[in-house]
Amino acid sequence: MLRIGINGLGRIGRCLFRVLFENNIPNVELVAVNGSSSLELHRHLLRNDSVHGRFGCNIGIKEGALLEVGGKTVKFFKEKQPQDIPWEEVGVNVVLECTGKFNNRESSGLHLGGTVKKVVVSAPVADADIQVIFGVNEGAISSEHDVISVGSCTTNCAAHVVKAMDEAFGIEGGFITTVHAYTNDQNHVDGSHKDLRRARACGLSMIPTTTGASKALEVLFPKLSGKLSASSIRVPTPNVSVVDFAFVSSSKATVTSINEALCKAATARPDVLMASDEQLVSSDFNHTTYSAVFDLMETYANDGGVSRVLAWYDNEWAFATRMVDVSRELLRFL
């Protein structure tokens, strides 16, 4: 049995909470959460979500710092440091680290010990035991991997695009642009920020910024090292993002052959990929679970050997769903 504890009840942590309860996943139980605010506030934000709607389950509060959801209880802790969270009180064996603060092997590894055997981090971790993108390399997880990074929401989308194109045509070089919904790392009014552009009001401008997706992809696909670059443009929408991948292929690619390759990839992994030939917009993909939805209407190829692919992703809900999928892979080691 996977006994999960969530550290951090921000956007991803709350999505994880709901994914776990709404899907009734066999052999997986959420038994504890650790948050930085009051139990009452966390309950309120779990019940009411401006992006994903109202939670379908009743959430009550019971004596002993317990959340009651659908007849089950979840222990609530309020600790600042991983090593201070008493996960063993409720037998947590896998921690989903979602604070965004403990993004290296040493700090996220502080959860380990007692009943906790594995930690899955919702961010890129350069020195993690392994980076896992579900649908690409989850089969590489071994018993020796205790701190596992699931990369970023963008990496989870882009990896499938890159994989499909490289397998079909070979990639000589490529550039990834993610047009990304704003996040809580930005300011809603102009204010201080280490990134001068993210210091500006996120609801009023398109904001160019950085992404670590290309580095993460080079870890997944070593033969493409030095061949991929990436950047991000944050836009004034609350959720759903899109990867725009322009690349030079080794063999000739046409719109038809590219779309055939994308459809083949989606057919092979219908749990994480989808191909769409409808003329849809970002809001149509809100609350979807696919790592990437290939937009077949937006495929281009020219005689100069440059091609372009577009893929949508819900950067909150789909990413949380992938975290759960990766966590389920750990069942065989517990």
CSV table of C-alpha atoms in Angstrom, one decimal:
chain,number,residue,atom,x,y,z
A,1,MET,CA,0.0,0.0,0.0
A,2,LEU,CA,1.2,3.5,-0.9
A,3,ARG,CA,0.7,5.7,2.1
A,4,ILE,CA,1.2,9.3,0.8
A,5,GLY,CA,2.1,12.5,2.6
A,6,ILE,CA,2.0,15.8,0.8
A,7,ASN,CA,4.3,18.6,1.9
A,8,GLY,CA,3.1,21.9,0.6
A,9,LEU,CA,-0.5,22.8,-0.2
A,10,GLY,CA,-0.1,25.3,-2.9
A,11,ARG,CA,-1.4,24.9,-6.4
A,12,ILE,CA,0.2,21.5,-7.1
A,13,GLY,CA,-0.3,20.2,-3.6
A,14,ARG,CA,-4.0,21.0,-3.6
A,15,CYS,CA,-4.4,19.4,-7.1
A,16,LEU,CA,-2.7,16.3,-5.8
A,17,PHE,CA,-5.1,16.1,-2.9
A,18,ARG,CA,-8.0,16.2,-5.2
A,19,VAL,CA,-6.6,13.9,-7.8
A,20,LEU,CA,-6.0,11.3,-5.1
A,21,PHE,CA,-9.5,11.5,-3.7
A,22,GLU,CA,-11.5,12.0,-6.9
A,23,ASN,CA,-9.9,9.0,-8.7
A,24,ASN,CA,-10.2,6.3,-5.9
A,25,ILE,CA,-6.8,4.8,-7.0
A,26,PRO,CA,-6.2,1.2,-5.8
A,27,ASN,CA,-3.5,0.6,-3.3
A,28,VAL,CA,-2.9,4.4,-2.8
A,29,GLU,CA,-4.0,6.3,0.2
A,30,LEU,CA,-3.4,9.9,1.2
A,31,VAL,CA,-2.9,9.9,5.0
A,32,ALA,CA,-1.2,13.2,5.8
A,33,VAL,CA,-0.5,16.7,4.6
A,34,ASN,CA,1.8,19.4,5.8
A,35,GLY,CA,0.9,23.1,5.2
A,36,SER,CA,2.1,26.5,6.2
A,37,SER,CA,-1.3,28.1,7.0
A,38,SER,CA,-4.2,27.2,9.3
A,39,LEU,CA,-6.2,24.0,8.9
A,40,GLU,CA,-9.3,26.1,8.3
A,41,LEU,CA,-7.7,28.1,5.4
A,42,HIS,CA,-6.3,24.9,3.7
A,43,ARG,CA,-9.8,23.3,4.0
A,44,HIS,CA,-11.4,26.4,2.4
A,45,LEU,CA,-8.9,26.4,-0.5
A,46,LEU,CA,-9.2,22.7,-1.1
A,47,ARG,CA,-13.0,23.0,-1.3
A,48,ASN,CA,-13.1,26.1,-3.5
A,49,ASP,CA,-10.8,26.5,-6.5
A,50,SER,CA,-11.0,29.4,-8.9
A,51,VAL,CA,-9.5,27.4,-11.7
A,52,HIS,CA,-10.6,23.8,-11.2
A,53,GLY,CA,-14.0,24.4,-9.6
A,54,ARG,CA,-15.5,23.2,-6.3
A,55,PHE,CA,-14.2,19.9,-4.9
A,56,GLY,CA,-16.8,17.2,-5.3
A,57,CYS,CA,-16.2,15.7,-1.8
A,58,ASN,CA,-17.3,17.1,1.5
A,59,ILE,CA,-14.3,18.2,3.6
A,60,GLY,CA,-14.8,18.4,7.4
A,61,ILE,CA,-12.5,19.1,10.3
A,62,LYS,CA,-12.3,16.6,13.2
A,63,GLU,CA,-10.6,16.9,16.5
A,64,GLY,CA,-6.9,16.1,16.5
A,65,ALA,CA,-6.0,18.2,13.4
A,66,LEU,CA,-7.7,15.8,11.0
A,67,LEU,CA,-9.4,16.5,7.7
A,68,GLU,CA,-12.3,14.2,6.9
A,69,VAL,CA,-13.0,13.5,3.3
A,70,GLY,CA,-15.6,11.0,2.2
A,71,GLY,CA,-15.4,9.0,5.4
A,72,LYS,CA,-11.6,9.0,5.4
A,73,THR,CA,-9.3,11.1,7.5
A,74,VAL,CA,-6.1,12.9,6.6
A,75,LYS,CA,-3.7,14.1,9.4
A,76,PHE,CA,-2.7,17.7,9.2
A,77,PHE,CA,0.8,19.0,10.2
A,78,LYS,CA,2.2,22.5,10.3
A,79,GLU,CA,6.0,22.3,10.3
A,80,LYS,CA,8.5,24.4,8.4
A,81,GLN,CA,11.3,21.9,7.9
A,82,PRO,CA,11.1,18.4,6.4
A,83,GLN,CA,12.9,16.7,9.2
A,84,ASP,CA,10.4,18.1,11.7
A,85,ILE,CA,7.3,16.6,10.1
A,86,PRO,CA,6.2,13.5,12.1
A,87,TRP,CA,5.2,11.4,9.0
A,88,GLU,CA,5.8,8.2,11.0
A,89,GLU,CA,2.8,9.0,13.2
A,90,VAL,CA,0.5,7.9,10.4
A,91,GLY,CA,2.9,5.6,8.5
A,92,VAL,CA,3.7,7.7,5.5
A,93,ASN,CA,6.0,5.8,3.2
A,94,VAL,CA,6.1,8.2,0.2
A,95,VAL,CA,6.3,12.0,0.5
A,96,LEU,CA,5.3,14.2,-2.4
A,97,GLU,CA,7.4,17.3,-1.9
A,98,CYS,CA,5.5,20.3,-3.4
A,99,THR,CA,6.6,23.4,-1.5
A,100,GLY,CA,9.0,24.5,-4.3
A,101,LYS,CA,11.6,25.2,-1.5
A,102,PHE,CA,13.4,21.9,-1.1
A,103,ASN,CA,14.7,21.4,-4.7
A,104,ASN,CA,18.0,19.6,-4.1
A,105,ARG,CA,18.9,16.1,-3.0
A,106,GLU,CA,20.0,17.1,0.5
A,107,SER,CA,17.0,19.2,1.5
A,108,SER,CA,14.3,17.0,0.0
A,109,GLY,CA,16.1,13.9,1.4
A,110,LEU,CA,15.4,15.2,4.9
A,111,HIS,CA,12.0,13.6,4.6
A,112,LEU,CA,13.6,10.1,4.5
A,113,GLY,CA,13.8,8.0,7.6
A,114,GLY,CA,11.4,6.3,9.8
A,115,THR,CA,8.5,5.0,7.7
A,116,VAL,CA,9.4,7.3,4.7
A,117,LYS,CA,11.2,5.4,2.0
A,118,LYS,CA,10.8,7.6,-1.1
A,119,VAL,CA,10.4,11.3,-1.9
A,120,VAL,CA,8.9,12.5,-5.2
A,121,VAL,CA,9.7,16.2,-5.9
A,122,SER,CA,7.4,18.4,-8.0
A,123,ALA,CA,10.3,20.3,-9.5
A,124,PRO,CA,13.6,19.8,-11.3
A,125,VAL,CA,16.3,18.5,-8.9
A,126,ALA,CA,19.7,18.6,-10.5
A,127,ASP,CA,21.2,16.0,-8.1
A,128,ALA,CA,18.1,13.8,-7.7
A,129,ASP,CA,18.7,10.0,-7.8
A,130,ILE,CA,16.7,10.1,-11.0
A,131,GLN,CA,14.5,12.4,-13.1
A,132,VAL,CA,11.3,10.6,-14.3
A,133,ILE,CA,9.0,11.7,-17.0
A,134,PHE,CA,6.0,9.4,-17.0
A,135,GLY,CA,5.5,7.9,-20.4
A,136,VAL,CA,9.2,8.3,-21.3
A,137,ASN,CA,11.4,6.6,-18.7
A,138,GLU,CA,9.5,5.4,-15.7
A,139,GLY,CA,10.8,1.9,-16.4
A,140,ALA,CA,14.2,3.1,-15.3
A,141,ILE,CA,13.2,3.5,-11.7
A,142,SER,CA,15.0,1.1,-9.4
A,143,SER,CA,15.0,0.3,-5.7
A,144,GLU,CA,18.1,2.5,-5.2
A,145,HIS,CA,16.3,5.7,-6.2
A,146,ASP,CA,15.0,7.4,-3.1
A,147,VAL,CA,14.7,11.0,-4.2
A,148,ILE,CA,12.9,11.2,-7.5
A,149,SER,CA,12.3,14.4,-9.5
A,150,VAL,CA,9.3,14.6,-11.9
A,151,GLY,CA,10.8,17.6,-13.7
A,152,SER,CA,8.5,20.4,-14.5
A,153,CYS,CA,5.1,20.7,-16.1
A,154,THR,CA,6.8,22.0,-19.2
A,155,THR,CA,9.3,19.2,-19.3
A,156,ASN,CA,6.5,16.7,-19.0
A,157,CYS,CA,4.9,18.1,-22.2
A,158,ALA,CA,8.0,18.9,-24.2
A,159,ALA,CA,9.6,15.5,-23.6
A,160,HIS,CA,6.8,13.7,-25.5
A,161,VAL,CA,7.0,16.2,-28.4
A,162,VAL,CA,10.8,15.8,-28.6
A,163,LYS,CA,10.7,12.0,-28.3
A,164,ALA,CA,8.1,11.6,-31.0
A,165,MET,CA,9.9,13.9,-33.5
A,166,ASP,CA,13.3,12.4,-32.8
A,167,GLU,CA,12.1,8.9,-33.2
A,168,ALA,CA,10.4,9.7,-36.5
A,169,PHE,CA,12.8,12.1,-38.2
A,170,GLY,CA,15.8,12.7,-36.0
A,171,ILE,CA,16.5,16.1,-34.5
A,172,GLU,CA,19.5,18.2,-35.7
A,173,GLY,CA,18.5,21.1,-33.5
A,174,GLY,CA,15.5,22.7,-32.0
A,175,PHE,CA,14.0,25.6,-30.0
A,176,ILE,CA,11.2,25.2,-27.5
A,177,THR,CA,9.0,28.2,-26.5
A,178,THR,CA,6.5,27.6,-23.8
A,179,VAL,CA,3.7,30.1,-23.7
A,180,HIS,CA,2.9,29.6,-20.0
A,181,ALA,CA,0.1,30.7,-17.7
A,182,TYR,CA,1.1,32.9,-14.8
A,183,THR,CA,2.1,31.3,-11.5
A,184,ASN,CA,2.5,32.3,-7.9
A,185,ASP,CA,6.1,33.1,-8.6
A,186,GLN,CA,5.0,36.3,-10.3
A,187,ASN,CA,3.6,39.6,-9.0
A,188,HIS,CA,0.0,40.6,-9.5
A,189,VAL,CA,1.1,44.2,-9.1
A,190,ASP,CA,4.5,45.6,-9.8
A,191,GLY,CA,6.9,44.7,-7.0
A,192,SER,CA,10.2,43.3,-6.0
A,193,HIS,CA,11.5,40.1,-7.7
A,194,LYS,CA,15.0,38.8,-8.5
A,195,ASP,CA,13.8,38.5,-12.1
A,196,LEU,CA,13.2,42.1,-13.3
A,197,ARG,CA,10.5,41.0,-15.8
A,198,ARG,CA,8.7,38.8,-13.3
A,199,ALA,CA,8.6,41.8,-11.0
A,200,ARG,CA,5.9,43.3,-13.3
A,201,ALA,CA,2.2,42.7,-13.0
A,202,CYS,CA,1.4,39.3,-14.4
A,203,GLY,CA,-2.1,40.2,-15.5
A,204,LEU,CA,-1.1,43.1,-17.6
A,205,SER,CA,1.7,41.9,-19.8
A,206,MET,CA,3.3,39.0,-21.7
A,207,ILE,CA,6.5,38.4,-19.8
A,208,PRO,CA,9.6,36.7,-21.3
A,209,THR,CA,11.5,34.6,-18.8
A,210,THR,CA,13.5,31.5,-18.4
A,211,THR,CA,12.8,27.8,-18.3
A,212,GLY,CA,15.0,24.9,-17.4
A,213,ALA,CA,13.2,22.6,-19.8
A,214,SER,CA,16.1,22.2,-22.3
A,215,LYS,CA,18.6,21.1,-19.6
A,216,ALA,CA,16.1,18.6,-18.2
A,217,LEU,CA,15.5,17.2,-21.7
A,218,GLU,CA,19.2,16.7,-22.3
A,219,VAL,CA,19.2,14.5,-19.2
A,220,LEU,CA,16.4,12.4,-20.7
A,221,PHE,CA,17.9,12.4,-24.2
A,222,PRO,CA,21.7,12.6,-23.9
A,223,LYS,CA,22.2,12.4,-27.7
A,224,LEU,CA,20.5,15.8,-28.0
A,225,SER,CA,22.9,17.5,-25.7
A,226,GLY,CA,23.7,21.0,-27.0
A,227,LYS,CA,21.0,20.7,-29.7
A,228,LEU,CA,18.0,22.1,-27.8
A,229,SER,CA,17.3,25.5,-26.3
A,230,ALA,CA,14.2,26.8,-24.6
A,231,SER,CA,12.6,30.0,-23.3
A,232,SER,CA,9.2,30.9,-21.7
A,233,ILE,CA,6.7,33.7,-22.2
A,234,ARG,CA,4.3,34.1,-19.3
A,235,VAL,CA,0.9,35.3,-20.3
A,236,PRO,CA,-2.2,36.7,-18.5
A,237,THR,CA,-4.1,33.5,-18.2
A,238,PRO,CA,-4.5,31.5,-14.9
A,239,ASN,CA,-3.9,28.0,-16.3
A,240,VAL,CA,-3.1,25.9,-19.3
A,241,SER,CA,0.1,26.4,-21.3
A,242,VAL,CA,1.5,25.4,-24.7
A,243,VAL,CA,4.8,24.1,-26.0
A,244,ASP,CA,5.8,25.5,-29.4
A,245,PHE,CA,8.7,23.4,-30.8
A,246,ALA,CA,10.5,24.4,-33.9
A,247,PHE,CA,13.2,22.0,-35.1
A,248,VAL,CA,15.4,21.0,-38.0
A,249,SER,CA,15.0,17.3,-38.8
A,250,SER,CA,17.6,14.8,-40.0
A,251,SER,CA,15.3,13.3,-42.5
A,252,LYS,CA,12.6,15.1,-44.5
A,253,ALA,CA,9.4,15.9,-42.6
A,254,THR,CA,6.1,17.1,-44.0
A,255,VAL,CA,2.9,18.2,-42.3
A,256,THR,CA,1.3,14.9,-43.1
A,257,SER,CA,4.3,12.8,-41.9
A,258,ILE,CA,4.7,14.8,-38.7
A,259,ASN,CA,1.0,14.5,-37.8
A,260,GLU,CA,1.1,10.7,-38.5
A,261,ALA,CA,4.0,10.5,-36.1
A,262,LEU,CA,2.2,12.5,-33.4
A,263,CYS,CA,-0.9,10.3,-33.8
A,264,LYS,CA,1.2,7.2,-33.6
A,265,ALA,CA,2.7,8.5,-30.3
A,266,ALA,CA,-0.7,9.4,-28.9
A,267,THR,CA,-2.1,5.9,-29.8
A,268,ALA,CA,0.8,4.2,-28.1
A,269,ARG,CA,0.3,6.1,-24.8
A,270,PRO,CA,-3.4,7.1,-24.6
A,271,ASP,CA,-3.1,7.5,-20.9
A,272,VAL,CA,-0.8,10.5,-21.2
A,273,LEU,CA,-1.0,11.8,-24.8
A,274,MET,CA,-3.8,12.9,-27.1
A,275,ALA,CA,-3.9,14.3,-30.7
A,276,SER,CA,-6.5,16.9,-31.6
A,277,ASP,CA,-7.6,18.1,-35.0
A,278,GLU,CA,-10.2,20.5,-33.6
A,279,GLN,CA,-9.7,24.3,-33.6
A,280,LEU,CA,-9.5,24.7,-29.8
A,281,VAL,CA,-8.1,27.3,-27.4
A,282,SER,CA,-6.3,27.1,-24.1
A,283,SER,CA,-9.4,27.1,-21.9
A,284,ASP,CA,-10.6,24.0,-23.6
A,285,PHE,CA,-7.7,22.1,-22.0
A,286,ASN,CA,-8.4,23.2,-18.4
A,287,HIS,CA,-8.6,20.3,-16.0
A,288,THR,CA,-7.4,17.7,-18.6
A,289,THR,CA,-5.0,15.0,-17.6
A,290,TYR,CA,-2.8,14.7,-20.7
A,291,SER,CA,0.9,15.5,-20.5
A,292,ALA,CA,0.6,16.8,-24.1
A,293,VAL,CA,-2.3,17.3,-26.5
A,294,PHE,CA,-0.8,17.5,-30.0
A,295,ASP,CA,-2.5,20.3,-32.0
A,296,LEU,CA,-2.5,18.8,-35.5
A,297,MET,CA,-4.0,22.0,-36.9
A,298,GLU,CA,-0.8,23.9,-35.9
A,299,THR,CA,1.8,21.7,-37.5
A,300,TYR,CA,4.1,23.3,-40.1
A,301,ALA,CA,7.0,22.3,-42.3
A,302,ASN,CA,8.9,24.2,-45.0
A,303,ASP,CA,11.3,23.5,-47.8
A,304,GLY,CA,14.2,24.8,-45.7
A,305,GLY,CA,14.0,21.8,-43.4
A,306,VAL,CA,12.4,23.6,-40.5
A,307,SER,CA,9.3,22.1,-38.9
A,308,ARG,CA,7.0,23.2,-36.0
A,309,VAL,CA,4.8,21.3,-33.6
A,310,LEU,CA,2.4,22.7,-31.0
A,311,ALA,CA,1.3,20.8,-27.8
A,312,TRP,CA,-1.1,22.0,-25.1
A,313,TYR,CA,-0.9,21.0,-21.4
A,314,ASP,CA,-2.7,21.8,-18.2
A,315,ASN,CA,0.3,22.9,-16.2
A,316,GLU,CA,-1.5,22.2,-12.8
A,317,TRP,CA,-3.9,19.2,-13.1
A,318,ALA,CA,-2.0,17.1,-15.6
A,319,PHE,CA,1.3,17.6,-13.8
A,320,ALA,CA,-0.3,16.6,-10.5
A,321,THR,CA,-1.7,13.5,-12.2
A,322,ARG,CA,1.7,12.6,-13.5
A,323,MET,CA,3.1,12.9,-10.0
A,324,VAL,CA,0.6,10.3,-8.8
A,325,ASP,CA,1.5,8.1,-11.8
A,326,VAL,CA,5.2,8.2,-10.9
A,327,SER,CA,4.4,7.5,-7.3
A,328,ARG,CA,2.4,4.4,-8.2
A,329,GLU,CA,5.5,3.1,-9.9
A,330,LEU,CA,7.1,3.0,-6.4
A,331,LEU,CA,4.7,0.4,-5.2
A,332,ARG,CA,6.9,-2.4,-6.4
A,333,PHE,CA,9.7,-1.2,-4.1
A,334,LEU,CA,7.8,-0.9,-0.9
